[in-house]
Short mmCIF file of C-alpha atoms in Angstrom, two decimals:
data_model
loop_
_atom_site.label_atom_id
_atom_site.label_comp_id
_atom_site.label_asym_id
_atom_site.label_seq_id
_atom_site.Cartn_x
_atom_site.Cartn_y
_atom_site.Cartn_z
CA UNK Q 1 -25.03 -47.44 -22.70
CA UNK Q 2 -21.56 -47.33 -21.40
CA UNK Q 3 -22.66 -43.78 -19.38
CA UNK Q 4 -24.79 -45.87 -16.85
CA UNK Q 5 -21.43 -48.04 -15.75
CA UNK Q 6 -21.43 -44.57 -13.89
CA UNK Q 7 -25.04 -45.40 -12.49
CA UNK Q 8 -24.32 -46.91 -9.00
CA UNK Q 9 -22.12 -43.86 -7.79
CA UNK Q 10 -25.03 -41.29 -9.26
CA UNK Q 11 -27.06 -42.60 -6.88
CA UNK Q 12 -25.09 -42.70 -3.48
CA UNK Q 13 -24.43 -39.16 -5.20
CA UNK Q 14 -27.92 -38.28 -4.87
CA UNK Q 15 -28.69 -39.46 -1.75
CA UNK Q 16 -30.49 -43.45 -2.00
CA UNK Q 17 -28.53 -45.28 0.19
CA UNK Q 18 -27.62 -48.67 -0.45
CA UNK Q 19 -28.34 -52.19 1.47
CA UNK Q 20 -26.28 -53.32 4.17
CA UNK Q 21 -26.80 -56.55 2.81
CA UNK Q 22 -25.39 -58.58 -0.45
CA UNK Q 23 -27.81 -57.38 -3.05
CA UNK Q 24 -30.35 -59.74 -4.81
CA UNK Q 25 -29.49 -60.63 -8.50
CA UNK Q 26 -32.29 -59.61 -10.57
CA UNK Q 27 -32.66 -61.11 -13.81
CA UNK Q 28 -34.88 -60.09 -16.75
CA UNK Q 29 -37.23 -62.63 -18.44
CA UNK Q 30 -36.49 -63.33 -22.04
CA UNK Q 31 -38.97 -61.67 -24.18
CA UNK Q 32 -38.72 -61.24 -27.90
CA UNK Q 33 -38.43 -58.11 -30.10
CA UNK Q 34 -41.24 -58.42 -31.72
CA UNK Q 35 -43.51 -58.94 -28.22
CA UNK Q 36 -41.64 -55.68 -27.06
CA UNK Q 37 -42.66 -53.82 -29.77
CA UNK Q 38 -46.43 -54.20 -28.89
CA UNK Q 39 -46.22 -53.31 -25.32
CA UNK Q 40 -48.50 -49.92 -25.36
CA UNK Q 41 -46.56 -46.19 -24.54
CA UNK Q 42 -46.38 -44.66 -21.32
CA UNK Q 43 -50.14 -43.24 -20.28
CA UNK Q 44 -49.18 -39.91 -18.86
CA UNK Q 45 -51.36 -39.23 -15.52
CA UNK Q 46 -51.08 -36.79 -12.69
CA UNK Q 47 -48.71 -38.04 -10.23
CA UNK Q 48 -46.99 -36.90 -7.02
CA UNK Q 49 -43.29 -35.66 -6.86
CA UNK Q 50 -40.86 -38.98 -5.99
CA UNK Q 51 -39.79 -38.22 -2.30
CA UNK Q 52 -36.38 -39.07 -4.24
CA UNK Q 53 -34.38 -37.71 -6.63
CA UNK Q 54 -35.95 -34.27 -6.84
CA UNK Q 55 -33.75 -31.92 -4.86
CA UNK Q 56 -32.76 -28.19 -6.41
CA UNK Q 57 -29.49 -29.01 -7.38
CA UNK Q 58 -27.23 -31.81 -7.30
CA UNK Q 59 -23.28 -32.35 -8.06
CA UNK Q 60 -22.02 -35.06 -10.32
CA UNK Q 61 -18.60 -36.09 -11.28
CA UNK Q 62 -17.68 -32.02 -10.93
CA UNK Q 63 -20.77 -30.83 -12.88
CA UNK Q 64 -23.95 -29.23 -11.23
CA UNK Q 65 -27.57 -30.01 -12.24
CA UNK Q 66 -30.69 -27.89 -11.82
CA UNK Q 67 -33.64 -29.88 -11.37
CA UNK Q 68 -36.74 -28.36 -12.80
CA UNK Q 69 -39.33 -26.47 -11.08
CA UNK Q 70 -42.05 -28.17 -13.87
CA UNK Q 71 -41.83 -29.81 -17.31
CA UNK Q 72 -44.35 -27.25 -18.66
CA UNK Q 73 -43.24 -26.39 -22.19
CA UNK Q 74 -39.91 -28.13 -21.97
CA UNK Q 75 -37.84 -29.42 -25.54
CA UNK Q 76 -34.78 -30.38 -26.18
CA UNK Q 77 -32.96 -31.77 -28.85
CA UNK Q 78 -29.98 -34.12 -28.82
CA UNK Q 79 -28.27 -37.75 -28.48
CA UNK Q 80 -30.66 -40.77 -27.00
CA UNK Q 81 -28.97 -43.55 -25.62
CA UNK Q 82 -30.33 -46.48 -23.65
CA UNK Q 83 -29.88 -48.85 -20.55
CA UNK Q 84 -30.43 -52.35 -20.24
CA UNK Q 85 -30.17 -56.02 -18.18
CA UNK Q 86 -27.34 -55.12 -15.83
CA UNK Q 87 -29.41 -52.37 -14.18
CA UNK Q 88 -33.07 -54.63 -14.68
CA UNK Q 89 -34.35 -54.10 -10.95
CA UNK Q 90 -31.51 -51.87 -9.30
CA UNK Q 91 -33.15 -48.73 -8.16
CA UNK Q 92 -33.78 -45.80 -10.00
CA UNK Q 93 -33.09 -41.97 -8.46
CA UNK Q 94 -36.83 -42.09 -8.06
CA UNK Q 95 -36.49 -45.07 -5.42
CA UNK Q 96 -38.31 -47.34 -7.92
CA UNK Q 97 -37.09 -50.39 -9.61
CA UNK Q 98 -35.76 -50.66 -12.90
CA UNK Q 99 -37.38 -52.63 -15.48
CA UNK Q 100 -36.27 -52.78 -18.86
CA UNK Q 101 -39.59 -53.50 -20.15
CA UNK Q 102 -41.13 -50.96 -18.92
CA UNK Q 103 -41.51 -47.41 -20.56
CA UNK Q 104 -39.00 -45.45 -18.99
CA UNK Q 105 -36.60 -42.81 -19.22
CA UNK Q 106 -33.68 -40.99 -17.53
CA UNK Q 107 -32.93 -37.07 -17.67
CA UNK Q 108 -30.34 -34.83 -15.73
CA UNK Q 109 -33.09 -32.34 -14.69
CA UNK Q 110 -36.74 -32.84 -15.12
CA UNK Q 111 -38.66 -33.46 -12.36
CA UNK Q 112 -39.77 -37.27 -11.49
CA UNK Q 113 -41.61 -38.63 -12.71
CA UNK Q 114 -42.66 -36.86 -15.60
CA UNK Q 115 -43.59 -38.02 -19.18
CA UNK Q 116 -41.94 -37.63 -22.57
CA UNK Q 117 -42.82 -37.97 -26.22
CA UNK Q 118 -39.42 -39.31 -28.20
CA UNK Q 119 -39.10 -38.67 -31.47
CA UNK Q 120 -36.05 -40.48 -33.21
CA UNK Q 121 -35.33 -38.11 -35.76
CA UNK Q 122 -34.11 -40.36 -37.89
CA UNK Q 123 -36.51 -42.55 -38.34
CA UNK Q 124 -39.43 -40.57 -37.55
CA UNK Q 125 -41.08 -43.46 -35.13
CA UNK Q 126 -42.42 -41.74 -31.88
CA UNK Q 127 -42.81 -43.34 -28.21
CA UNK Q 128 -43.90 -41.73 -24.67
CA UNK Q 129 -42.07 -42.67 -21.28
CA UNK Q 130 -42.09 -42.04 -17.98
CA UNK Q 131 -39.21 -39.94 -16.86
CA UNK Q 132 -38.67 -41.72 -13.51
CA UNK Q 133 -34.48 -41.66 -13.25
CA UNK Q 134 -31.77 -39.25 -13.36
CA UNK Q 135 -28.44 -39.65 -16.00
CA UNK Q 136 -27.34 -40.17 -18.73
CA UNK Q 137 -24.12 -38.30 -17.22
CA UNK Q 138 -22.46 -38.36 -20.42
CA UNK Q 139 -21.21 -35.19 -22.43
CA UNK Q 140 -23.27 -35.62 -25.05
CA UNK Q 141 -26.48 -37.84 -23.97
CA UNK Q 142 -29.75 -35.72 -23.69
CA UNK Q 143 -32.03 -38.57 -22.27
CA UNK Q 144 -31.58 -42.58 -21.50
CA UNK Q 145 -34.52 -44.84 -22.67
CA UNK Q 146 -35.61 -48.15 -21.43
CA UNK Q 147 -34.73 -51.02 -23.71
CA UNK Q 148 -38.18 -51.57 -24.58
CA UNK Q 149 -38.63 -47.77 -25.31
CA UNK Q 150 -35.40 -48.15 -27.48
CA UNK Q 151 -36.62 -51.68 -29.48
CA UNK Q 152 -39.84 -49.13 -30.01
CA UNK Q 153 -37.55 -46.58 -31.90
CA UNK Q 154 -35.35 -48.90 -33.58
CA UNK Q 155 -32.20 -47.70 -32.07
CA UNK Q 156 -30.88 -50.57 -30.38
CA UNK Q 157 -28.31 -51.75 -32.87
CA UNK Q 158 -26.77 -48.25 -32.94
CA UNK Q 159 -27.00 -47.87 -29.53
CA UNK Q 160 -27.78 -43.79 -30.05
CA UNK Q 161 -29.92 -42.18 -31.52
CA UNK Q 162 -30.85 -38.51 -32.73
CA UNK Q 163 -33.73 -37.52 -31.12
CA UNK Q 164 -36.17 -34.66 -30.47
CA UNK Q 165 -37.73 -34.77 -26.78
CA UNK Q 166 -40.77 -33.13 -25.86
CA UNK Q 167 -42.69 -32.60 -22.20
CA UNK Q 168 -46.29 -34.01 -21.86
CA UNK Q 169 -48.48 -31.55 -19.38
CA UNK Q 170 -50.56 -35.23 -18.16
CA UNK Q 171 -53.43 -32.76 -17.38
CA UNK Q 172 -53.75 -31.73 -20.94
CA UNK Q 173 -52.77 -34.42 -22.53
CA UNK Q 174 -55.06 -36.03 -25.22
CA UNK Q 175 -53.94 -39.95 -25.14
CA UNK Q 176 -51.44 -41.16 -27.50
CA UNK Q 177 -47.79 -39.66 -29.04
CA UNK Q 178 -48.53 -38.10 -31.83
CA UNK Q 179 -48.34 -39.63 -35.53
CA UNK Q 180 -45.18 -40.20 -36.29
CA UNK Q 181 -44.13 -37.99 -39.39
CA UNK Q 182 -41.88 -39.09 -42.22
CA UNK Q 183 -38.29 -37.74 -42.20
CA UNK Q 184 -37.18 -35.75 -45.32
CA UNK Q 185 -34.07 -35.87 -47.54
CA UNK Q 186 -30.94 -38.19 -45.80
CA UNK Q 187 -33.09 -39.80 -43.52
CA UNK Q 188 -35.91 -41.25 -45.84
CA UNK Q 189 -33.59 -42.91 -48.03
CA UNK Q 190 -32.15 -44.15 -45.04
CA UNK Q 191 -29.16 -42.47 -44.47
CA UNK Q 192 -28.06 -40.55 -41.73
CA UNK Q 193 -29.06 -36.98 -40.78
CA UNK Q 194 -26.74 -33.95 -40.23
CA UNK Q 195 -26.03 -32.15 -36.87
CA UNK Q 196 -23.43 -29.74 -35.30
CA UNK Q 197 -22.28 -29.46 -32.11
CA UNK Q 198 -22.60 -25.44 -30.60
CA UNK Q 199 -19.93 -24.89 -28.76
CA UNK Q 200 -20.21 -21.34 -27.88
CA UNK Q 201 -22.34 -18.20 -28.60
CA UNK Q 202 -21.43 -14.69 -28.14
CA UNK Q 203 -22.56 -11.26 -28.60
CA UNK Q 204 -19.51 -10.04 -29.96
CA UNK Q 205 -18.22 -11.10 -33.44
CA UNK Q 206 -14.67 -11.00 -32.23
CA UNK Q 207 -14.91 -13.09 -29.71
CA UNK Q 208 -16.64 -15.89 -32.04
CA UNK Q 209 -13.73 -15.44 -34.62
CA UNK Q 210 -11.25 -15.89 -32.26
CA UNK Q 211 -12.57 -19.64 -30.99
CA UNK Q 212 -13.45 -21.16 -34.16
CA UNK Q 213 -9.57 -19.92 -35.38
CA UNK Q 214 -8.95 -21.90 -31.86
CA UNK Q 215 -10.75 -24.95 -33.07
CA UNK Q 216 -9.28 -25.44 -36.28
CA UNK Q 217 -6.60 -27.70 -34.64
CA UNK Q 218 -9.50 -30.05 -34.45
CA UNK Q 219 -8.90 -30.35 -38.09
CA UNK Q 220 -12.78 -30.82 -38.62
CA UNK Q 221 -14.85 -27.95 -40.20
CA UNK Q 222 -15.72 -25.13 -37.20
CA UNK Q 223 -18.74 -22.39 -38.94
CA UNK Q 224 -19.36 -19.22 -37.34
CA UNK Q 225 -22.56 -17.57 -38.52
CA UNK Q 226 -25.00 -15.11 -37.27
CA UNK Q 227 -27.91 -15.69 -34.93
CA UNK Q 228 -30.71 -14.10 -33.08
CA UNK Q 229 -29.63 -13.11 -28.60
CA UNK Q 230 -32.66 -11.58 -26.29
CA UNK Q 231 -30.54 -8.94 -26.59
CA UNK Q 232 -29.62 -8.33 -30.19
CA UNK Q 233 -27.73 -9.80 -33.41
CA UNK Q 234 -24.97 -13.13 -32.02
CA UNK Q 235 -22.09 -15.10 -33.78
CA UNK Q 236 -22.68 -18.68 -32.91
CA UNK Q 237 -19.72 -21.00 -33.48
CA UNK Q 238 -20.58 -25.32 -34.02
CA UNK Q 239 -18.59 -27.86 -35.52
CA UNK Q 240 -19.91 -29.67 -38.12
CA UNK Q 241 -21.92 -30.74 -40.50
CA UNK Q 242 -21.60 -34.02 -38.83
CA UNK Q 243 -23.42 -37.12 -39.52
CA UNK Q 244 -21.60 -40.00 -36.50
CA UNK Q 245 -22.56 -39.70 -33.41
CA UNK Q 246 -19.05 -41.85 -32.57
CA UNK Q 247 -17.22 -38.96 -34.40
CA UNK Q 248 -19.06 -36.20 -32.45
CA UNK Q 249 -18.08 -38.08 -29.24
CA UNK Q 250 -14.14 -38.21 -29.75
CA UNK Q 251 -14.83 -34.80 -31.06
CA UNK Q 252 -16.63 -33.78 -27.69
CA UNK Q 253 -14.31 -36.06 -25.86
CA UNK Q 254 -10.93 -33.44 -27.13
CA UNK Q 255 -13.17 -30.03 -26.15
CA UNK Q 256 -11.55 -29.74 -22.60
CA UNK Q 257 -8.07 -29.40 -24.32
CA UNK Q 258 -9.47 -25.88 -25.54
CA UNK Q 259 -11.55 -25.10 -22.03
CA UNK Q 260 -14.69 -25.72 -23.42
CA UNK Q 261 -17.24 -27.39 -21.43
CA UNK Q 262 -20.56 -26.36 -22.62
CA UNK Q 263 -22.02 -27.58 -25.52
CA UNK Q 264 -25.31 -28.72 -26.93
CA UNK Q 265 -26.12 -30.79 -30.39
CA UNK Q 266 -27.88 -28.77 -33.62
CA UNK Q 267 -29.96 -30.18 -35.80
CA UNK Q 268 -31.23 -28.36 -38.34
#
């Protein structure tokens, strides 16, 4: 949550301008939990591109985003986090309102709108949004959900979740996310999964030796094992087993002190 304090400059960033005049103070209707829970997924349909929002590239706070030609095929895996009542009817990148009840999503680079099944890995419960904003701009955030969407994958206590994010194609879609399937081992008795974070992969085992030796001042275990490049055998170096997403963030948080500034979250 605390990524979208960053929300209003994101969007002079990418281009919506803002009103000349004192903006109106939106506020969200009460509604309960258990009345959120019932409102139905996102129904994906074929939809125009968002006249905002969807330019090639864009620039924030130093880093540079790619927007996506099309969704087709796209997954990712990662940290969810969500967005609530002080944005509820601000404007999105798309140009559209906010609401918080509605089943919606940020990402850095898909194209808007476009739909997503969310899987919280942890959990196993399953939702579909519309993609119609751009963020979370944190280090370690893979997608932003509505609160709604979040009450739907019982995440808001935490605040993050683990999650596995999948494109819908609205043309081929069948209706419905799929069933949700029941998580193995740490999750089903209710604890939490495992993950890494990857910070680097490289062709040559030297190389990969060299930075985890680097990252032991992190005083956290660093692996290095072997893994499978387009153009032959790799050494991929993460940090981990971790199991707090809090942890991973101080963790991410120290990886500029050792010029790192790629990184992406493992589960396996």
């Amino acid at each position: 949550m605390a990524t979208r304090k960053l929300f209003l400059v994101v969007l002079l960033l990418l281009g919506i301008a803002a009103c000349s005049t004192a903006p109106k103070k939106h506020v969200a209707p009460k509604r309960s939990p258990a009345e959120l829970a019932r409102i139905p997924d996102a129904v994906p349909k074929v939809e125009p591109r968002s006249k905002l929002g969807n330019m090639k590239t864009y620039e924030v706070f130093g880093k540079r985003y790619y927007v996506l030609d099309n969704e087709d095929g796209f997954e990712q895996k990662g940290i969810a986090s969500w967005y609530g009542p002080q944005f509820h009817g601000k404007k999105t990148s798309s140009g559209e309102a906010y609401d918080m009840y509605a089943m919606t999503a940020a990402h850095k680079t898909l194209p808007l709108p476009s739909y997503l099944e969310v899987e919280n890995l942890e959990n196993g419960r399953k939702v579909i949004v519309r993609v119609n904003d751009r963020g979370p701009f944190h280090d370690n955030r893979v997608v932003d959900l509505s609160y709604t969407a979040a009450i739907k994958l019982d995440m808001i206590a935490k605040g993050t979740a683990l999650v596995e994010i999948r494109a819908i194609n609205p043309g081929t879609h069948r209706g419905g996310a799929a069933p949700a399937r029941p998580r193995s081992g740490a999750a089903k008795k209710g604890m939490p999964l495992d993950f890494y974070i990857q910070v680097g992969v490289f062709s040559d085992f030297n190389n990969a030796e060299r930075l985890k030796n680097k990252l032991r001042a992190l005083n956290t275990p660093v692996q290095l094992e072997a893994t499978v490049l387009d153009s032959g055998v790799g050494f991929r170096v993460k940090i981990g087993p971790l199991n707090n997403i809090e942890v991973a963030d101080e963790i991410v948080g120290r990886l500029e002190m050792f010029d790192i500034y790629d990184h992406r979250i493992l589960l396996e």
